[in-house]
PDB file of C-alpha atoms in Angstrom:
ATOM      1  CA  UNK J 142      -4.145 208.379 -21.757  1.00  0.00           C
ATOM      2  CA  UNK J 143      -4.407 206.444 -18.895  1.00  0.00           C
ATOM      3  CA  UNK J 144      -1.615 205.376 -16.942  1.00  0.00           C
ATOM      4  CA  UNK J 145      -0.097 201.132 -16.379  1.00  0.00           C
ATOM      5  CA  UNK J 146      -2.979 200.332 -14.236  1.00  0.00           C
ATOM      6  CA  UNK J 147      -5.928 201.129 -15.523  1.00  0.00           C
ATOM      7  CA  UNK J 148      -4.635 201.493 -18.926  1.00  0.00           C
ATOM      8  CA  UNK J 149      -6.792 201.839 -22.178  1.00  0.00           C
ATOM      9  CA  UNK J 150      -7.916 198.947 -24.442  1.00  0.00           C
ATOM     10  CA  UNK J 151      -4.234 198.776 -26.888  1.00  0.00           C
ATOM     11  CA  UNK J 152      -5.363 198.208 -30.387  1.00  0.00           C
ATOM     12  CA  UNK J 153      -3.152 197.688 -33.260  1.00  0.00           C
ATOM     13  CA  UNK J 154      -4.422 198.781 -36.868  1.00  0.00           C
ATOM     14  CA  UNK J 155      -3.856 196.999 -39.865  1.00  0.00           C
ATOM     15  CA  UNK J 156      -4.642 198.278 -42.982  1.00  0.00           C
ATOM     16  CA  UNK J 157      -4.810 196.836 -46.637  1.00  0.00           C
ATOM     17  CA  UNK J 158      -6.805 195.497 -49.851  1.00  0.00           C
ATOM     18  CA  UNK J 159      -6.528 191.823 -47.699  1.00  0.00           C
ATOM     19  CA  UNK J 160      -7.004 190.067 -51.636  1.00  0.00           C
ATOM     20  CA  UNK J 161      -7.000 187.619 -50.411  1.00  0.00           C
ATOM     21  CA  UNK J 162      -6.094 187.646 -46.399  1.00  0.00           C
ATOM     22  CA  UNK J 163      -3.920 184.320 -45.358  1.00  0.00           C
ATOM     23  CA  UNK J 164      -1.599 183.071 -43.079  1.00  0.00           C
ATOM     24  CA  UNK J 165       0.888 185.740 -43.146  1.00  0.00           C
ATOM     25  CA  UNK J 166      -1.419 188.496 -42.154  1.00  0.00           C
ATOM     26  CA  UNK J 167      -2.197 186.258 -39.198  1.00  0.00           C
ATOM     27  CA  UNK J 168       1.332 185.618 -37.928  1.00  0.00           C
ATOM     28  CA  UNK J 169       2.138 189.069 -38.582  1.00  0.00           C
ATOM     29  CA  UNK J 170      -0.773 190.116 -36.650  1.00  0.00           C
ATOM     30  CA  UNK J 171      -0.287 188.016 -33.546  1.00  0.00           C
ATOM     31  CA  UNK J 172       3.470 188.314 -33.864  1.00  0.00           C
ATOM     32  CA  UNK J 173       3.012 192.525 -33.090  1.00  0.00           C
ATOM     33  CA  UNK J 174       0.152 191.762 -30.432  1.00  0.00           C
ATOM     34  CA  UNK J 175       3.092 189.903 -28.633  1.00  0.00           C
ATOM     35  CA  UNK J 176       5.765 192.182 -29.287  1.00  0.00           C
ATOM     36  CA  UNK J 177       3.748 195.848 -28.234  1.00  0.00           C
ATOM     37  CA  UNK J 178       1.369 194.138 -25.450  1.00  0.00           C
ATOM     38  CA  UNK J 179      -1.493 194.838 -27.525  1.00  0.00           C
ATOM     39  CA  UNK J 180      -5.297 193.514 -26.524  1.00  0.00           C
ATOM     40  CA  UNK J 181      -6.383 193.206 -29.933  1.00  0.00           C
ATOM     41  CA  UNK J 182      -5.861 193.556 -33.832  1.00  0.00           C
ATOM     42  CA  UNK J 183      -8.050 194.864 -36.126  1.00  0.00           C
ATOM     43  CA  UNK J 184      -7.887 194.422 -40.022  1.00  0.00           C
ATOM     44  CA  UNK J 185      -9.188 197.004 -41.841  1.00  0.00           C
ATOM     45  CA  UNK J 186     -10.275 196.159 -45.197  1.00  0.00           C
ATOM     46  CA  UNK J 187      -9.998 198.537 -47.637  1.00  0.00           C
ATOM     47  CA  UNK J 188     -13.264 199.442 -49.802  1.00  0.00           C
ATOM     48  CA  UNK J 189     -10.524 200.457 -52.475  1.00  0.00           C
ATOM     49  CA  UNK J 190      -6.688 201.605 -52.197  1.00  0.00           C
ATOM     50  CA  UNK J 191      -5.499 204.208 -54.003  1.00  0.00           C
ATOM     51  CA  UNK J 192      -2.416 203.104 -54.859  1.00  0.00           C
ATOM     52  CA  UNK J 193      -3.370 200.194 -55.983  1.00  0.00           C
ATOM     53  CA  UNK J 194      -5.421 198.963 -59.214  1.00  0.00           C
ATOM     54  CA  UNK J 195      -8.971 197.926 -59.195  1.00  0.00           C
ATOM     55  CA  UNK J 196      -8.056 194.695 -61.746  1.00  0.00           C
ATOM     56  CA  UNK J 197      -7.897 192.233 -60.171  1.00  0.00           C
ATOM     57  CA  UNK J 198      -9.681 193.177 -56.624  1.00  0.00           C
ATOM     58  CA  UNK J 199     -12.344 191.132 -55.452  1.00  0.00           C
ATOM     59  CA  UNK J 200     -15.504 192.137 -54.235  1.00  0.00           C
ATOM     60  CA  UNK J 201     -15.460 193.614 -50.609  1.00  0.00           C
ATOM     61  CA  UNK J 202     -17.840 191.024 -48.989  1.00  0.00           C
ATOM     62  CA  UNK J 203     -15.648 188.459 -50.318  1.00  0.00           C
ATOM     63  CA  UNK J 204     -12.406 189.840 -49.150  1.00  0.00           C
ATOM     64  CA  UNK J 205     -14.335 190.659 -45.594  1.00  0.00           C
ATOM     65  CA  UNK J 206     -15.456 186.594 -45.774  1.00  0.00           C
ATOM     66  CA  UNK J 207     -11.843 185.401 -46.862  1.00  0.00           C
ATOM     67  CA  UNK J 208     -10.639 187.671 -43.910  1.00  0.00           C
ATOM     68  CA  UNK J 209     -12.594 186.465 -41.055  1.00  0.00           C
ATOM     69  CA  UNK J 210     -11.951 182.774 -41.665  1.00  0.00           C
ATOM     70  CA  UNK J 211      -8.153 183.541 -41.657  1.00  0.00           C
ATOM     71  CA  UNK J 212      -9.140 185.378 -38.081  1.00  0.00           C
ATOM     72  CA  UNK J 213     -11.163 182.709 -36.248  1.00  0.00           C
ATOM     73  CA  UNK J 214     -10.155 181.658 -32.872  1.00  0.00           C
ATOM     74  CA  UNK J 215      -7.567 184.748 -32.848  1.00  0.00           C
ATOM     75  CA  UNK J 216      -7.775 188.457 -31.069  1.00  0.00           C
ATOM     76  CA  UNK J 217      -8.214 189.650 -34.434  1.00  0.00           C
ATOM     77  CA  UNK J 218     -11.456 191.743 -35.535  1.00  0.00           C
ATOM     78  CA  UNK J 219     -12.102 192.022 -39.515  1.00  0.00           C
ATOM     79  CA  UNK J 220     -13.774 195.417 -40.079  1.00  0.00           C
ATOM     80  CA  UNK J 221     -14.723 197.773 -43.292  1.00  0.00           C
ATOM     81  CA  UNK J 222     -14.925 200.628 -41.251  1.00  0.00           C
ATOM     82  CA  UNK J 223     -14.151 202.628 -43.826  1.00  0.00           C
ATOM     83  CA  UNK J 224     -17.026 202.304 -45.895  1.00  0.00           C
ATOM     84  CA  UNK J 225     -18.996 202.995 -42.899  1.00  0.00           C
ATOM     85  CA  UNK J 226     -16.796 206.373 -42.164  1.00  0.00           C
ATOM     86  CA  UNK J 227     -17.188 207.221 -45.867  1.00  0.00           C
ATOM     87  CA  UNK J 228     -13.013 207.803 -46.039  1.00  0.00           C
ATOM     88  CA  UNK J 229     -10.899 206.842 -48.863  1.00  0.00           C
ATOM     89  CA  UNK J 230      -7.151 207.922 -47.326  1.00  0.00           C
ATOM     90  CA  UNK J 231      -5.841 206.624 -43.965  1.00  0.00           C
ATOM     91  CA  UNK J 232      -5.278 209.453 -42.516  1.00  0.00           C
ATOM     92  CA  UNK J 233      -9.104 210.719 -42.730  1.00  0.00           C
ATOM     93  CA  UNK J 234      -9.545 206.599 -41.609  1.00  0.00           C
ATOM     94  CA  UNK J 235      -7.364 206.775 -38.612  1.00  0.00           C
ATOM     95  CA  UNK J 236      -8.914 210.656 -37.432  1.00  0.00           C
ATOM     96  CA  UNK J 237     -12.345 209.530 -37.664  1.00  0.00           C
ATOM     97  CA  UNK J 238     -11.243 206.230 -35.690  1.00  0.00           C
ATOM     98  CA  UNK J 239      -9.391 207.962 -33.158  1.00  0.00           C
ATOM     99  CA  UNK J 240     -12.898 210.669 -32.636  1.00  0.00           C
ATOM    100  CA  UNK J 241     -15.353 207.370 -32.234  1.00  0.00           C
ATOM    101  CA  UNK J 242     -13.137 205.651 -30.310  1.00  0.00           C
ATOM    102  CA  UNK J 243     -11.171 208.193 -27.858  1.00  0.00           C
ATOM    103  CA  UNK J 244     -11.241 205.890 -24.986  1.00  0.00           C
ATOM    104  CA  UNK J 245      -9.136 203.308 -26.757  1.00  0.00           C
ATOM    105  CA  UNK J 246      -5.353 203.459 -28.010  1.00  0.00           C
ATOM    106  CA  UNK J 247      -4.028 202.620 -31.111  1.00  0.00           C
ATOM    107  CA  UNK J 248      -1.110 202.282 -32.591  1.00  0.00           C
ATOM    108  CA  UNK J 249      -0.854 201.760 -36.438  1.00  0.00           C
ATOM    109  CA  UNK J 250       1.102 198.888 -38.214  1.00  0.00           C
ATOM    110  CA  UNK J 251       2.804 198.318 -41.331  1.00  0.00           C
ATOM    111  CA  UNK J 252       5.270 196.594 -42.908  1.00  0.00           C
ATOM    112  CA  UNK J 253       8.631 198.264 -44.372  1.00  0.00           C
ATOM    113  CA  UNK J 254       7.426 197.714 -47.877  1.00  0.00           C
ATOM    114  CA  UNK J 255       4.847 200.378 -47.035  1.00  0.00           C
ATOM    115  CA  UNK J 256       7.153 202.269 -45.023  1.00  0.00           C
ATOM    116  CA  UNK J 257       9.140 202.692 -48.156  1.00  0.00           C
ATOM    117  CA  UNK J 258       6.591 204.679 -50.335  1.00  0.00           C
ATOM    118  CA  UNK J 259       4.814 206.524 -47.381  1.00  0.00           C
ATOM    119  CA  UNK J 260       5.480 209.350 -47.841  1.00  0.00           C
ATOM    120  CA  UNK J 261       3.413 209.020 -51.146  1.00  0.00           C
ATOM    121  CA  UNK J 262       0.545 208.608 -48.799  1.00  0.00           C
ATOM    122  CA  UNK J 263      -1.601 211.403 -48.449  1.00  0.00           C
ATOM    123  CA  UNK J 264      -0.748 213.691 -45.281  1.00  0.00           C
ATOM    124  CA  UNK J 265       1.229 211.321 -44.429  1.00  0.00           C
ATOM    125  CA  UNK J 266       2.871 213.480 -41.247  1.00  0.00           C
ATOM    126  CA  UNK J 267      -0.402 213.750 -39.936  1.00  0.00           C
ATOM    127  CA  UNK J 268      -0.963 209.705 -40.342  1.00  0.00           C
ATOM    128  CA  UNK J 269       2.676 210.071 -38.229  1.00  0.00           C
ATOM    129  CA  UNK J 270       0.863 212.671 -35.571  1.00  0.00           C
ATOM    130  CA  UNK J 271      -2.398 210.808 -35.379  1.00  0.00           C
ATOM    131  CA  UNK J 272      -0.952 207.263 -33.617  1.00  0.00           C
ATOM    132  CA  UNK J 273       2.066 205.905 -33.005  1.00  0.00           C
ATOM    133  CA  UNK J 274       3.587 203.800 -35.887  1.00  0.00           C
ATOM    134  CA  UNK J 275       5.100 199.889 -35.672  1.00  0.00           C
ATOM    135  CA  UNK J 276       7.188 198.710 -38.668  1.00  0.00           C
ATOM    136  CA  UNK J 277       7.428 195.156 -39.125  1.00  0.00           C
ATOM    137  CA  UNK J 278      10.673 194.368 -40.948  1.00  0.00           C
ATOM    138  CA  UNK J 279       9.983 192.657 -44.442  1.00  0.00           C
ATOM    139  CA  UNK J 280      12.799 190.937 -46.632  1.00  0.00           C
ATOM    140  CA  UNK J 281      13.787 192.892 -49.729  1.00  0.00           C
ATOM    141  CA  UNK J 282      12.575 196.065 -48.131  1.00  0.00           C
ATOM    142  CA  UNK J 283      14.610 197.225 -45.707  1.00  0.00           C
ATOM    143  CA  UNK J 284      16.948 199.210 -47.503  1.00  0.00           C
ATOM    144  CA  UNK J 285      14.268 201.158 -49.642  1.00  0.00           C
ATOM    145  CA  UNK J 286      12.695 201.650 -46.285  1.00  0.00           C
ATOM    146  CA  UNK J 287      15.864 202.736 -44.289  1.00  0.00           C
ATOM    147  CA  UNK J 288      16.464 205.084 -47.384  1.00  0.00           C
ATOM    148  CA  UNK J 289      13.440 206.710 -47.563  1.00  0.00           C
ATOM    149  CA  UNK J 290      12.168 210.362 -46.974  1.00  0.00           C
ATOM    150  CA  UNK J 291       9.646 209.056 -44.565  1.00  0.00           C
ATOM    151  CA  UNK J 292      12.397 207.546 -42.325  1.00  0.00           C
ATOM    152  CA  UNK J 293      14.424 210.291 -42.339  1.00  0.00           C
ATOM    153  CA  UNK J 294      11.845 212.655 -41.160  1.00  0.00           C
ATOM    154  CA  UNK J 295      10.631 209.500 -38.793  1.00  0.00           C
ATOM    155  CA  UNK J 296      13.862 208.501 -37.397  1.00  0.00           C
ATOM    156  CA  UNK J 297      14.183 211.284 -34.664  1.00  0.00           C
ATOM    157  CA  UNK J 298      11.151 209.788 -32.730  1.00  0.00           C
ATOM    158  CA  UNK J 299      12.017 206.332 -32.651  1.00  0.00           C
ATOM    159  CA  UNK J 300      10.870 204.321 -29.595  1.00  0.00           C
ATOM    160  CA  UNK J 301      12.912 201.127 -28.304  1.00  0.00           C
ATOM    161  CA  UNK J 302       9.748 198.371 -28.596  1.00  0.00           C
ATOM    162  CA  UNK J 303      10.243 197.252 -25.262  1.00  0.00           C
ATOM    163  CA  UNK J 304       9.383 200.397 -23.601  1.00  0.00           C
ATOM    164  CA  UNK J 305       6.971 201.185 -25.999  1.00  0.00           C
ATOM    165  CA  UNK J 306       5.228 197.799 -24.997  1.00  0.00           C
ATOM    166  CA  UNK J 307       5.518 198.532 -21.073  1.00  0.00           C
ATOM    167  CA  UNK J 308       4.946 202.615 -21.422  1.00  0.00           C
ATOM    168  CA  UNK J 309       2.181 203.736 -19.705  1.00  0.00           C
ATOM    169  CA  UNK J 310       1.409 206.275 -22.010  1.00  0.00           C
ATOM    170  CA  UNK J 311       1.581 206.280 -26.102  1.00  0.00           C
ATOM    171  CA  UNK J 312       1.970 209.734 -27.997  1.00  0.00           C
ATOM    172  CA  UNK J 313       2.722 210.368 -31.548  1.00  0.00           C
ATOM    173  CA  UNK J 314       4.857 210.831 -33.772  1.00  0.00           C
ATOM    174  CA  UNK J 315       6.762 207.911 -32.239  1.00  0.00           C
ATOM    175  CA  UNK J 316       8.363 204.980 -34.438  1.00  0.00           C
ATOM    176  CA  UNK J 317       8.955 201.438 -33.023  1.00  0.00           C
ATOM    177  CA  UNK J 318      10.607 198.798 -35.388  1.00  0.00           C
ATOM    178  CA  UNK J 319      10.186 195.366 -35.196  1.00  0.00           C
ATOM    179  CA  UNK J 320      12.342 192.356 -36.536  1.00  0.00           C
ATOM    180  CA  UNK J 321      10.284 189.195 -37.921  1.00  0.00           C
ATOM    181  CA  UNK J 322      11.241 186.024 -39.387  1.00  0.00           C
ATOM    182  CA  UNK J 323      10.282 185.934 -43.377  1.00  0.00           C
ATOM    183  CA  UNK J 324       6.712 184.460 -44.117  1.00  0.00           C
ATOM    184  CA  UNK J 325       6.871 183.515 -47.864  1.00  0.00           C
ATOM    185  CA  UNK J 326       3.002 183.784 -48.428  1.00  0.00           C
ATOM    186  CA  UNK J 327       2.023 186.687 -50.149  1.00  0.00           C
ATOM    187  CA  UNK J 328      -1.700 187.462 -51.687  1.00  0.00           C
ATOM    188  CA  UNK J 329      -0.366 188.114 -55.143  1.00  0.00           C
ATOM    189  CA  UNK J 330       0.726 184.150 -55.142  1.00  0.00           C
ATOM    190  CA  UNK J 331      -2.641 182.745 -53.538  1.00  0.00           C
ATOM    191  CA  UNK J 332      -4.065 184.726 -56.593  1.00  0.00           C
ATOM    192  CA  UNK J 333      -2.211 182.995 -59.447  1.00  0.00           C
ATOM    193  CA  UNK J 334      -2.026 179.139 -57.184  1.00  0.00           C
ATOM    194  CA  UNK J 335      -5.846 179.855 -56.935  1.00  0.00           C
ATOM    195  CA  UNK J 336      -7.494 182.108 -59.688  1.00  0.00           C
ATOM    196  CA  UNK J 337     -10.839 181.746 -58.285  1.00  0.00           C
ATOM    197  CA  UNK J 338     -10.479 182.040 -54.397  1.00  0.00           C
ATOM    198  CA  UNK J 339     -13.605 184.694 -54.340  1.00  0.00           C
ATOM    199  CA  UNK J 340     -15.852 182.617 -55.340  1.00  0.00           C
ATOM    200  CA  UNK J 341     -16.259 180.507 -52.559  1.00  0.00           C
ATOM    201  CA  UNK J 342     -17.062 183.888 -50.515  1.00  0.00           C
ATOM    202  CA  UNK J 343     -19.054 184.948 -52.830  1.00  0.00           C
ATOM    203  CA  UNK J 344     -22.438 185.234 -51.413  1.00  0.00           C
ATOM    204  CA  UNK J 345     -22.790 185.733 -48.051  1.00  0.00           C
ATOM    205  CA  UNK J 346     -23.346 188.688 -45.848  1.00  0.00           C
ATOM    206  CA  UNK J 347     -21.404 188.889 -42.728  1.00  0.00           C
ATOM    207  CA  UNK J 348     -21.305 191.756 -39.641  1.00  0.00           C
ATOM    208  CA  UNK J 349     -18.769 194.020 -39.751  1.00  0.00           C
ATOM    209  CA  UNK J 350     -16.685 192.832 -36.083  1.00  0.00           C
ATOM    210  CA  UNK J 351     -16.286 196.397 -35.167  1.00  0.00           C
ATOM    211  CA  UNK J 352     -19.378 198.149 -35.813  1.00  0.00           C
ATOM    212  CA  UNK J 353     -21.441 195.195 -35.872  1.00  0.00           C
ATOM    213  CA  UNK J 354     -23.154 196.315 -38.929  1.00  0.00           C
ATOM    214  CA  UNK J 355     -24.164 194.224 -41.975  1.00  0.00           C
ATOM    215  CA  UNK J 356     -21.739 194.109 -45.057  1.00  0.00           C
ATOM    216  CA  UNK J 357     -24.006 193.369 -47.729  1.00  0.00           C
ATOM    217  CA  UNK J 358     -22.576 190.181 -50.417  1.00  0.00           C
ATOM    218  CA  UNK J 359     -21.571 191.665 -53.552  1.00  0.00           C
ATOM    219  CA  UNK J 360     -24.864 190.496 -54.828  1.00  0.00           C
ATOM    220  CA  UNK J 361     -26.788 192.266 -52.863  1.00  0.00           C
ATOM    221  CA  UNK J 362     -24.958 195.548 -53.190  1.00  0.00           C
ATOM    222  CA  UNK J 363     -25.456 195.175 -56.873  1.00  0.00           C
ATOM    223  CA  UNK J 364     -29.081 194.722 -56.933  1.00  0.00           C
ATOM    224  CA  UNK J 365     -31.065 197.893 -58.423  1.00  0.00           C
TER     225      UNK J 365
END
């Protein structure tokens, strides 16, 4: 890694189904690009997440669209890297990130909802060795997150945030923990206020923000 002063490009990763993305993801986002001195966020939307069910789940393109309007103006890049990489498990997704991209740092966030079933995640000590994690502190969470066998194996290589932010080198495993105000918006809401969100992504093509490749509408990926 390089050292304060010609440091690498600091990029936090944030992972999920984004169905829909909104305004949380976006203060969350910015809130831990403060917090950890980071250059840039990127959202990476999930072609499909294994813990979760496919009811329900728009189409990719849509969520992609959906994603980058909650991302304009902001140091936020929407990507579906993974359907690129061919990956289905973060920790294959955050290997083959840190191979194409070994000039840049990364550090991986979450919030302690997720923090609390990790380690159902697949490998998920090597997700721990591959990049530093950040857990943002979610209501209702912290005490299954505290409690679980993921933080007791984790807990030994806490970080304090504040050096973590100013350190001029990142390793992993290392643990930072941040503390941030409730946002009441939640995707699973947007879904029932507005059934039919999708549709008004539904449609259009847009390039990936990473990769720079096209993401084909759900139309077009249907097409024989």
């Amino acid at each position: 890694m390089k050292s304060t002063g010609s440091r690498a490009t600091r990029i936090g990763l944030l992972g999920g189904s984004f169905n829909p993305a909104h305004g949380g993801h976006r203060r969350i986002s910015l809130f831990a690009r403060a917090a950890l001195q980071l250059d840039e966020i990127w959202w990476l939307v999930s072609p499909g997440n294994p813990l979760k069910p496919k009811e329900g789940m728009a189409p990719l393109s849509a969520r992609i669209s959906a994603a980058m309007a909650q991302a304009k103006r902001a140091p936020i890049r929407v990507t579906a890297i993974e359907r690129e990489l061919g990956t289905r498990y973060t920790v294959d997704t955050l290997r083959a990130i840190r191979r194409r991209y070994s000039k840049r740092d990364f550090v991986w966030l979450m919030g302690s909802d997720n923090l609390a079933q990790f380690h159902l995640w697949k490998d998920w000590r090597t997700i721990a060795r591959t990049m530093p994690i950040a857990v943002i502190g979610r209501p209702g969470y912290d005490a299954d997150a505290i409690a679980s066998p993921a933080m007791a194996w984790l807990r030994r290589y806490r970080v304090p945030s504040a050096s973590f932010a100013n350190g001029g080198e990142w390793s992993a495993p290392a643990l930072v923990t941040l503390r941030f105000d409730p946002d009441p918006r939640s995707a699973t809401a947007i879904r029932r206020a507005d059934p039919d969100w999708a549709l008004r992504h539904t449609g259009l093509s847009r390039r990936d923000q990473v990769t720079h490749r096209l993401i084909p509408s759900a139309e077009e990926t249907t097409t024989p």
